[in-house]
XYZ file of C-alpha atoms in Angstrom:
658
model
C 3.041 -169.486 18.536
C 4.788 -171.696 16.918
C 6.724 -175.000 18.185
C 10.524 -174.180 18.784
C 13.084 -176.549 17.363
C 14.680 -178.715 20.305
C 17.701 -181.494 20.317
C 17.287 -184.873 21.560
C 18.134 -185.546 25.223
C 17.843 -189.273 23.912
C 20.498 -188.961 21.771
C 23.336 -186.969 23.616
C 24.993 -190.374 24.884
C 25.398 -191.685 21.154
C 26.677 -188.320 20.278
C 25.984 -189.598 16.624
C 27.695 -186.971 14.043
C 24.093 -186.184 13.277
C 23.150 -184.584 16.712
C 26.865 -182.861 16.297
C 25.740 -181.429 13.404
C 22.211 -180.364 14.870
C 24.168 -179.249 17.739
C 25.923 -176.504 15.852
C 22.896 -175.201 13.755
C 22.187 -174.274 17.324
C 25.741 -172.827 18.798
C 25.345 -170.269 15.504
C 22.569 -169.426 16.439
C 23.247 -168.453 20.051
C 26.235 -166.442 18.370
C 24.497 -164.453 16.678
C 21.775 -164.039 19.152
C 24.305 -162.845 21.614
C 26.327 -160.461 18.875
C 22.278 -158.701 18.240
C 21.707 -159.220 22.292
C 25.054 -156.473 22.311
C 23.686 -154.291 19.417
C 19.982 -154.411 21.584
C 21.801 -153.066 24.773
C 23.303 -150.662 23.315
C 20.211 -148.680 21.342
C 18.240 -149.255 24.609
C 20.953 -147.464 26.221
C 21.304 -144.990 24.376
C 17.316 -144.371 24.726
C 18.003 -144.660 28.537
C 20.646 -141.757 28.185
C 18.874 -139.083 26.163
C 16.383 -139.486 28.406
C 18.535 -138.071 31.579
C 20.706 -136.219 29.255
C 16.387 -134.913 29.129
C 15.764 -134.565 32.582
C 18.778 -132.392 33.397
C 18.150 -130.472 29.602
C 14.764 -129.406 31.233
C 16.082 -128.061 34.589
C 18.497 -126.525 32.894
C 16.018 -125.026 30.662
C 13.674 -123.968 33.577
C 16.500 -122.320 35.162
C 17.222 -120.704 31.959
C 13.920 -118.610 31.775
C 14.443 -117.050 35.031
C 17.411 -115.687 34.030
C 15.906 -113.959 30.861
C 14.085 -111.491 33.675
C 17.946 -111.305 35.105
C 19.828 -109.975 31.798
C 19.439 -106.016 32.519
C 18.609 -106.217 28.045
C 18.940 -102.800 27.021
C 16.133 -103.028 24.408
C 14.358 -104.265 26.924
C 11.856 -102.285 27.580
C 8.039 -103.315 27.123
C 9.441 -107.669 28.172
C 6.693 -107.810 31.399
C 4.518 -109.690 29.247
C 7.333 -112.233 28.075
C 9.187 -112.501 31.058
C 5.828 -113.128 33.055
C 5.264 -115.928 29.889
C 8.372 -117.698 30.514
C 7.617 -117.104 34.681
C 4.499 -119.799 33.773
C 6.599 -121.886 30.917
C 9.748 -122.305 34.105
C 7.006 -123.919 36.255
C 6.081 -126.487 33.554
C 9.243 -127.136 32.045
C 9.482 -128.221 36.131
C 6.879 -130.092 35.684
C 6.984 -131.931 32.916
C 10.932 -132.496 33.804
C 9.470 -134.531 36.969
C 7.976 -136.897 34.855
C 10.570 -137.139 33.004
C 12.711 -138.084 35.316
C 10.058 -140.357 36.769
C 10.177 -141.992 33.112
C 14.233 -142.414 33.016
C 13.694 -144.198 36.296
C 11.038 -146.722 34.547
C 12.957 -147.605 31.336
C 16.125 -148.332 33.573
C 14.155 -151.024 35.377
C 11.611 -152.483 32.597
C 13.251 -152.115 29.112
C 17.692 -152.134 30.166
C 18.234 -154.192 33.318
C 15.768 -157.297 31.367
C 18.408 -157.526 28.487
C 21.146 -156.881 30.814
C 20.025 -160.021 32.408
C 19.262 -161.805 30.105
C 23.217 -161.716 28.455
C 24.881 -161.986 31.768
C 22.877 -165.062 32.517
C 21.431 -167.185 30.385
C 23.845 -166.048 26.883
C 26.316 -166.229 29.579
C 25.065 -170.104 30.652
C 25.059 -171.104 27.617
C 28.676 -170.182 26.444
C 30.007 -171.967 30.139
C 28.381 -174.912 28.911
C 29.115 -175.226 25.948
C 32.862 -175.313 26.729
C 32.363 -177.810 29.370
C 31.545 -179.794 26.962
C 34.266 -179.234 25.073
C 36.109 -180.340 27.278
C 34.476 -183.113 28.586
C 34.003 -184.286 25.192
C 37.542 -184.456 25.060
C 38.562 -186.416 27.586
C 36.281 -188.831 26.943
C 38.501 -189.017 23.157
C 41.483 -189.110 24.441
C 40.483 -191.969 27.564
C 38.876 -194.388 24.575
C 42.257 -194.081 22.182
C 44.067 -195.460 25.406
C 41.351 -198.480 25.997
C 41.205 -198.875 22.086
C 45.507 -199.876 22.229
C 45.474 -202.350 25.157
C 46.925 -205.434 23.822
C 44.731 -208.967 24.016
C 47.169 -210.983 26.864
C 45.651 -211.905 30.304
C 48.685 -210.343 31.808
C 47.232 -206.905 31.108
C 44.123 -208.392 32.874
C 44.285 -205.396 35.367
C 44.995 -202.186 33.290
C 42.731 -203.204 31.140
C 39.689 -203.165 33.941
C 41.739 -199.627 34.602
C 41.323 -198.011 31.361
C 37.462 -199.177 31.247
C 36.482 -197.751 34.131
C 38.739 -194.356 33.174
C 36.513 -194.808 29.663
C 33.539 -194.764 32.021
C 33.699 -191.852 34.400
C 34.773 -189.629 31.401
C 31.660 -190.991 28.730
C 29.375 -190.480 32.306
C 30.700 -187.073 32.585
C 30.618 -186.148 29.207
C 27.401 -187.879 28.794
C 26.200 -185.091 31.890
C 28.045 -181.887 30.265
C 25.757 -182.658 27.504
C 21.889 -182.855 28.522
C 23.269 -179.813 30.699
C 24.011 -178.151 27.533
C 21.408 -179.573 25.124
C 18.985 -178.623 27.503
C 20.464 -174.799 28.023
C 20.503 -174.658 24.373
C 16.841 -175.875 23.633
C 15.437 -173.422 27.189
C 17.204 -170.560 25.134
C 15.411 -170.574 22.080
C 12.705 -169.796 24.721
C 14.000 -166.831 26.327
C 15.208 -165.356 23.478
C 11.657 -164.751 22.207
C 11.374 -162.889 26.413
C 13.993 -161.131 26.896
C 13.126 -159.914 22.870
C 9.668 -158.838 23.840
C 10.172 -157.480 27.452
C 12.113 -154.532 27.288
C 10.232 -153.320 24.477
C 6.728 -153.815 27.022
C 8.499 -152.132 29.210
C 9.475 -148.762 26.960
C 6.078 -149.173 25.621
C 4.393 -148.969 29.205
C 6.879 -146.135 30.476
C 6.052 -143.877 27.824
C 1.861 -144.421 27.916
C 2.617 -143.943 31.731
C 4.651 -140.431 30.269
C 1.757 -138.632 27.984
C -1.066 -139.996 30.267
C 0.223 -138.146 33.924
C 1.654 -135.218 30.975
C -2.339 -134.801 29.254
C -3.921 -135.391 32.562
C -1.550 -132.451 35.187
C -1.741 -129.872 31.373
C -4.662 -130.681 29.465
C -6.981 -128.824 31.319
C -5.470 -125.529 32.718
C -3.256 -125.477 29.628
C -5.353 -124.876 27.058
C -5.989 -121.722 27.284
C -3.223 -120.386 28.400
C -1.701 -121.719 25.237
C -3.987 -120.478 23.142
C -3.421 -117.192 24.073
C 0.553 -117.138 23.801
C -0.068 -118.655 20.456
C -2.039 -115.510 19.700
C 0.787 -113.702 20.867
C 2.810 -114.948 19.110
C 0.782 -114.926 15.704
C 0.602 -110.823 16.363
C 4.192 -109.981 16.713
C 4.807 -112.719 13.818
C 2.343 -110.332 12.090
C 3.601 -106.996 13.356
C 7.183 -108.517 11.800
C 5.995 -109.011 8.844
C 4.208 -105.708 8.325
C 7.771 -103.812 9.978
C 9.940 -106.475 7.404
C 7.552 -105.934 4.128
C 8.635 -101.458 5.254
C 12.006 -101.711 6.232
C 12.198 -103.682 2.709
C 10.723 -100.765 1.206
C 12.639 -97.802 3.216
C 15.697 -99.715 1.557
C 14.347 -99.850 -2.506
C 13.802 -96.047 -1.407
C 17.148 -95.577 0.253
C 19.400 -97.242 -2.454
C 17.327 -95.816 -5.008
C 18.890 -92.083 -4.503
C 21.398 -89.712 -6.743
C 24.481 -91.411 -6.733
C 25.416 -88.000 -5.167
C 24.875 -89.429 -1.729
C 27.264 -91.456 -1.650
C 29.655 -89.134 -3.345
C 31.449 -86.254 -0.684
C 31.846 -82.567 -1.791
C 29.099 -83.899 -4.566
C 27.629 -80.244 -5.232
C 30.668 -77.762 -4.391
C 29.512 -74.734 -6.865
C 26.362 -73.696 -5.229
C 25.569 -76.521 -2.138
C 22.410 -76.033 -0.010
C 23.677 -74.724 3.079
C 21.405 -73.874 6.267
C 23.075 -71.230 7.731
C 20.367 -70.952 11.397
C 21.703 -74.256 12.671
C 22.218 -74.375 16.651
C 22.735 -77.854 16.860
C 24.873 -80.039 14.256
C 26.914 -83.349 13.901
C 28.834 -85.249 12.278
C 32.113 -87.329 11.537
C 35.242 -84.559 11.358
C 39.208 -84.847 11.089
C 40.979 -84.083 14.036
C 44.415 -82.598 13.335
C 46.490 -83.760 16.677
C 49.945 -83.070 16.966
C 52.992 -85.801 17.675
C 55.336 -84.836 17.801
C 57.414 -80.916 17.122
C 56.432 -80.808 13.034
C 54.887 -84.134 12.828
C 50.649 -84.164 12.643
C 48.011 -86.924 12.275
C 44.935 -86.712 11.671
C 42.001 -88.594 13.050
C 38.170 -89.468 11.792
C 36.089 -88.867 14.441
C 32.771 -88.275 15.176
C 31.957 -85.016 16.556
C 28.677 -83.251 17.743
C 27.089 -80.006 19.660
C 25.296 -80.453 23.111
C 23.972 -77.127 24.432
C 27.357 -75.027 24.147
C 29.676 -77.472 23.906
C 31.549 -80.075 21.362
C 31.673 -83.318 22.134
C 33.434 -86.179 20.260
C 32.905 -89.661 20.455
C 34.876 -92.480 18.862
C 33.270 -95.400 16.898
C 32.309 -98.172 19.857
C 32.596 -95.168 22.517
C 29.147 -95.776 24.666
C 29.461 -91.965 25.127
C 30.899 -88.871 23.903
C 33.266 -86.619 25.487
C 33.936 -82.672 26.371
C 36.027 -81.369 23.599
C 35.813 -77.433 23.700
C 33.653 -74.978 25.149
C 31.836 -72.579 22.591
C 30.591 -70.198 24.430
C 32.009 -66.719 23.141
C 34.868 -68.888 20.514
C 34.928 -68.056 17.468
C 35.976 -70.469 14.636
C 37.372 -69.332 11.451
C 39.196 -71.230 7.875
C 42.333 -71.820 7.869
C 44.869 -73.561 5.363
C 46.703 -76.770 6.921
C 48.983 -78.985 5.221
C 47.100 -78.605 1.782
C 44.140 -80.003 2.957
C 40.706 -78.683 2.193
C 37.640 -77.375 4.284
C 39.881 -76.523 7.901
C 38.458 -74.674 10.398
C 39.693 -73.630 13.885
C 38.072 -73.026 16.683
C 40.065 -70.322 19.683
C 39.110 -69.893 22.654
C 37.257 -66.224 24.078
C 41.044 -65.572 24.986
C 42.404 -65.913 21.897
C 44.553 -69.109 22.055
C 44.251 -71.678 19.045
C 42.125 -73.906 19.689
C 41.430 -77.008 17.930
C 41.512 -77.546 14.150
C 38.726 -79.768 12.343
C 38.340 -80.699 8.873
C 34.903 -81.342 7.134
C 34.638 -84.193 4.190
C 32.409 -81.381 2.146
C 32.251 -77.575 1.418
C 28.615 -78.161 2.844
C 29.406 -79.647 5.898
C 32.456 -76.831 5.990
C 29.668 -73.799 6.129
C 27.632 -75.203 8.091
C 30.031 -76.086 10.875
C 31.983 -72.571 10.764
C 27.920 -71.401 11.140
C 26.736 -73.348 13.730
C 29.428 -72.687 15.794
C 29.870 -69.209 14.704
C 25.786 -69.730 16.429
C 26.379 -71.532 19.570
C 29.470 -69.143 20.470
C 26.280 -66.096 20.547
C 23.952 -68.591 23.657
C 21.786 -68.289 21.085
C 20.892 -72.252 22.322
C 20.001 -70.171 25.331
C 16.957 -68.405 24.082
C 13.390 -69.556 24.828
C 13.032 -70.393 20.711
C 17.240 -70.665 19.185
C 15.908 -72.017 16.024
C 13.728 -68.674 15.600
C 16.836 -66.541 17.575
C 19.093 -67.939 14.888
C 16.880 -67.170 12.144
C 16.091 -63.817 13.149
C 20.244 -63.482 13.842
C 20.914 -64.319 10.164
C 17.897 -62.553 8.533
C 18.915 -59.332 10.723
C 22.583 -59.189 9.037
C 21.634 -60.542 5.739
C 19.293 -57.288 5.852
C 22.311 -54.579 7.020
C 25.083 -55.558 5.240
C 26.345 -56.462 1.710
C 30.348 -57.267 1.190
C 31.794 -55.538 -1.578
C 35.607 -56.382 -1.947
C 38.265 -53.113 -3.094
C 39.189 -50.698 -0.660
C 39.140 -48.465 -3.661
C 35.762 -49.010 -4.511
C 33.858 -46.085 -2.010
C 30.601 -45.553 -1.637
C 29.613 -42.759 -3.224
C 27.166 -41.598 -0.424
C 26.701 -43.141 2.819
C 22.702 -43.086 3.192
C 21.062 -45.016 0.463
C 17.680 -44.574 -0.849
C 15.074 -47.463 -1.155
C 16.671 -49.853 -3.869
C 19.747 -47.984 -5.011
C 21.695 -50.168 -7.376
C 25.264 -48.647 -7.755
C 26.679 -49.621 -11.007
C 30.011 -48.831 -10.159
C 30.820 -51.002 -7.810
C 28.555 -53.779 -8.987
C 26.268 -54.023 -5.398
C 22.868 -53.571 -4.147
C 21.620 -52.283 -0.770
C 18.969 -54.115 0.543
C 16.018 -52.207 0.729
C 14.849 -52.844 3.942
C 16.370 -51.657 7.617
C 17.286 -54.093 10.250
C 18.332 -54.247 13.699
C 16.748 -52.581 16.376
C 16.929 -48.855 16.741
C 20.069 -47.979 18.818
C 21.912 -49.475 16.480
C 20.351 -47.698 13.483
C 21.316 -44.595 15.218
C 25.036 -45.940 15.275
C 25.025 -47.744 11.605
C 22.603 -47.111 8.558
C 20.459 -49.832 8.076
C 21.508 -51.234 4.350
C 25.511 -50.032 4.456
C 28.127 -51.608 2.864
C 30.622 -53.149 4.278
C 34.876 -53.667 2.988
C 36.544 -56.717 3.142
C 39.423 -55.806 1.933
C 42.516 -52.901 1.690
C 44.648 -55.068 -0.995
C 45.080 -52.616 -3.891
C 44.156 -54.185 -7.000
C 47.382 -55.942 -8.920
C 47.640 -53.628 -11.733
C 47.445 -49.905 -9.859
C 50.119 -51.797 -7.092
C 51.980 -51.979 -10.666
C 51.696 -48.802 -12.055
C 52.432 -47.222 -8.572
C 55.177 -48.803 -8.507
C 57.123 -48.595 -12.332
C 60.176 -46.603 -11.724
C 64.047 -47.295 -9.699
C 62.315 -47.116 -7.095
C 59.376 -47.866 -5.195
C 56.664 -45.551 -4.322
C 54.125 -45.656 -1.877
C 50.260 -46.551 -3.593
C 49.231 -43.880 -0.750
C 51.523 -41.045 -1.709
C 54.002 -40.859 0.363
C 57.557 -42.065 0.000
C 60.213 -43.999 1.736
C 61.942 -41.152 2.954
C 59.863 -39.563 4.327
C 58.225 -42.119 5.888
C 61.306 -43.383 7.262
C 61.716 -39.661 8.711
C 58.357 -39.572 10.212
C 58.958 -42.813 12.409
C 62.326 -41.084 12.865
C 60.999 -37.965 14.190
C 57.294 -39.732 16.188
C 58.230 -39.838 19.915
C 56.260 -43.345 19.145
C 56.514 -45.948 17.528
C 54.617 -49.809 18.002
C 54.116 -52.144 15.829
C 51.298 -54.797 15.880
C 50.151 -58.287 13.511
C 46.117 -57.242 12.305
C 44.153 -58.954 9.852
C 41.966 -56.856 8.309
C 38.104 -57.589 8.572
C 36.443 -55.232 7.536
C 34.723 -51.420 7.566
C 32.141 -50.048 7.286
C 30.605 -46.049 7.209
C 29.011 -44.759 10.717
C 26.294 -42.281 11.989
C 28.125 -40.964 15.477
C 31.232 -41.397 17.120
C 30.063 -40.235 20.811
C 30.434 -43.795 22.546
C 31.791 -46.874 21.721
C 29.000 -49.922 21.625
C 29.309 -47.945 17.663
C 32.604 -49.708 17.288
C 30.623 -53.183 19.316
C 27.870 -52.682 16.815
C 30.580 -52.429 13.628
C 32.207 -55.456 14.705
C 28.809 -57.369 15.171
C 27.877 -56.527 11.977
C 31.539 -57.360 10.103
C 31.607 -60.249 11.239
C 27.851 -61.505 11.281
C 28.514 -60.172 7.312
C 31.527 -63.016 7.173
C 29.563 -65.419 8.667
C 26.782 -65.349 6.222
C 28.926 -64.084 2.692
C 30.975 -67.156 3.405
C 33.959 -65.040 3.339
C 37.237 -66.597 5.789
C 40.380 -65.064 4.312
C 41.588 -62.250 5.786
C 44.944 -60.420 4.717
C 47.738 -60.039 7.099
C 49.242 -56.559 8.112
C 51.277 -54.739 10.501
C 49.811 -51.666 12.390
C 52.395 -49.219 13.326
C 51.743 -46.554 15.543
C 53.305 -43.674 16.256
C 52.320 -40.639 17.577
C 51.640 -39.163 14.718
C 49.529 -41.398 12.341
C 48.317 -45.329 12.391
C 49.408 -46.967 9.503
C 48.802 -50.179 7.887
C 51.748 -51.665 6.532
C 52.322 -54.767 3.534
C 54.884 -57.112 5.554
C 56.267 -58.808 2.650
C 56.805 -55.529 0.607
C 56.704 -52.433 3.665
C 55.005 -50.646 2.133
C 52.488 -48.920 3.432
C 48.581 -50.345 2.913
C 46.755 -46.747 4.194
C 48.100 -44.382 6.817
C 45.749 -42.577 9.350
C 45.987 -39.140 11.098
C 46.061 -40.190 15.280
C 43.747 -37.250 15.336
C 41.290 -38.197 12.871
C 40.502 -41.524 15.255
C 37.830 -40.285 17.905
C 37.035 -43.629 18.758
C 38.391 -46.822 19.567
C 37.695 -50.102 21.782
C 38.916 -54.010 22.254
C 36.275 -56.059 22.266
C 34.551 -57.086 25.723
C 34.940 -60.563 25.275
C 37.247 -61.374 22.963
C 40.193 -59.998 24.052
C 41.548 -60.433 20.495
C 39.699 -57.794 18.055
C 39.291 -53.890 17.712
C 38.473 -51.355 16.133
C 38.673 -47.287 16.013
C 36.338 -44.378 13.769
C 38.492 -42.383 11.645
C 36.737 -38.730 10.762
C 37.657 -38.196 7.250
C 37.165 -34.991 4.714
C 35.538 -35.799 1.548
C 36.379 -34.411 -1.546
C 33.268 -31.747 -1.694
C 34.122 -30.413 1.782
C 31.763 -33.168 3.360
C 32.478 -35.020 6.232
C 32.399 -38.864 7.419
C 32.827 -40.926 10.164
C 34.559 -45.263 9.527
C 34.464 -48.587 11.636
C 37.444 -49.919 11.036
C 37.881 -54.003 12.384
C 40.846 -56.067 12.854
C 42.043 -59.034 14.411
C 44.989 -58.713 16.522
C 47.604 -61.022 17.646
C 47.557 -59.313 20.988
C 45.082 -58.361 23.056
C 43.246 -55.368 21.323
C 43.570 -52.871 24.844
C 47.920 -52.992 24.244
C 46.550 -51.290 21.224
C 44.162 -48.510 22.576
C 46.852 -48.118 25.241
C 49.229 -47.584 22.230
C 47.374 -45.405 20.689
C 45.705 -43.817 23.601
C 49.524 -42.705 24.912
C 50.373 -41.109 21.042
C 46.547 -39.129 21.233
C 47.859 -37.706 24.331
C 51.565 -36.868 23.119
C 49.611 -34.807 20.534
C 48.064 -33.244 23.680
C 51.743 -33.346 25.262
C 53.887 -31.672 22.594
C 52.089 -28.220 22.592
C 52.752 -27.521 26.192
C 56.805 -29.065 26.586
C 56.256 -29.057 30.204
C 52.897 -31.237 30.183
C 55.477 -33.510 27.361
C 58.058 -33.412 30.032
C 55.855 -34.580 32.948
C 54.303 -37.560 30.636
C 58.339 -38.750 29.254
C 59.114 -38.525 33.050
C 56.031 -41.223 33.975
C 56.393 -43.531 30.528
C 59.786 -45.386 30.134
C 61.985 -44.407 27.387
C 64.253 -46.731 25.172
C 67.871 -45.881 24.363
C 67.344 -44.007 21.932
C 64.757 -41.363 23.617
C 61.745 -43.081 22.811
C 57.839 -44.460 24.567
C 58.671 -47.888 25.923
C 55.215 -49.340 25.550
C 55.830 -53.656 26.198
C 59.229 -55.712 26.132
C 60.527 -57.558 23.821
C 57.799 -59.886 24.181
C 54.977 -57.673 23.088
C 53.583 -60.285 20.645
C 52.747 -62.738 23.752
C 50.214 -64.098 22.033
C 51.600 -65.188 18.726
C 54.418 -63.708 16.694
C 54.733 -62.317 13.528
C 54.249 -64.679 10.541
C 56.167 -64.878 7.388
C 55.881 -62.615 5.067
C 53.315 -62.531 1.932
C 51.516 -65.192 4.861
C 47.610 -64.751 4.321
C 45.527 -66.151 7.355
C 42.131 -67.415 7.056
C 38.638 -66.050 8.914
């Protein structure tokens, strides 16, 4: 190693300017060394702190690897292999943590400690000696100045001796401090080289020992494990790449669809409707009452589950029950000037929830699905096949016509016959089981409307007073009402009518109800016209609630069967025996939906027929009048003022939807 520069100790006593100049160079070097040593110590302490942090971090990492098993991931199926691998890695990290702890201790002893000792011992010693040398030099300068001011007279010899002694002491002190200072500066030139290399030697040896122990600990038993983990990672990465490509292709296919997919109600004219659904899901708007007259609409996700209608708000984990659909009925309604609204009615006739679909397709499919579910098709062994068969049977059994004034010419049409006058086609296939065909002929058309055409109505009402469209005057009808012993009015909605082959049993009414409701659902006929059904002791009359015009009338004696639906108590039907113009007789079933229980209407009809029979025998009539309560004017009183307990009379002219 090259020789180092030195301060000559022999020149310390003389303290010449040249020596002082060289001394300043050594002092500058010592100052630079002190500054650099502080910076180097900071760097080494940072390395030591990072190693300590590594120990804590690896310890925390090991705990987190073990905690993976306890996270209970919702999609953690198939993670057993990952869990076992992480457990093994946790053990490896624990062993590495031991090595990191040993390395941290070694760095503290062999790297940080030597540089601290060098700074605190050598550099501090040089700084202290420098201060002492400065004080001694100042004292020597003061004593020399005092000695130089001594006078020449002999009488001052004593003073001169004292000052000379003081100068000698100061010079000796300066000489001693300068020798110590020079020696320290000369030694510093060697110690700084050792101080710079010794910490790095300890750091390097510590790292080498760390890697050697790590290699000895893991090299042999980790090769196979790391190889298997690497293969597993590559396999998963390959699956990810394949899945990413498949998702990219799928994404391209999905975004390249027709714009109608994003447009609600894009195909209003002829949407593709599936009428065989036994389950349905999608977003609907739910109508909620917030006050006496105020409502709000909330968009929620609805789905069917068995015979239940469920609702699941966005963000909820599971859905909740909204409505039991078994034996319920569903009908379209006009609600707050909104489109595609429908209402679910409970089996007891109580109005349920009101919903709104976003398109015509969704609107009709929801109605069909709820209709299918309400019949409990989902309980059969093959619900899909049962739904298809039911809709096919209903489609073959019914063909709608829209005017009551256009009646079919025959009740037993031949195969493939088209009635050009009424523009209806009777299917050439029979449907239903043998019992139903004995009650109603296969292919029998159904009438859905009893409202006369506008022109016909105007023709009948021209003139000074309003005429009844069926030829009855208002005066005669009023006289008839006054003469009748029974008058009871019910709010009803006409669902449909059809010819029947038998009136021996009420089963014919139930079968007519089934076919009428099925035809309405299949042909999307939801609107119904409201009427007032007046039951008297002579006839049944349907009255327009707005004009009070009698739409049609049936002699009570011609009503041979009447019954209410066994499950939906608001459905009522009756069979009328009519005489045709050519002397032939026919039977037709009329189906209605009432605001009150159908049994009350049946009781009123039954009482009217009893009155007809009792009028033939005055004694029997008197007995009957004793058994039934009478009004103040002597008429039979069936119900109290709250007879319409299930619903009030609608406003005049109002139409409901089914």
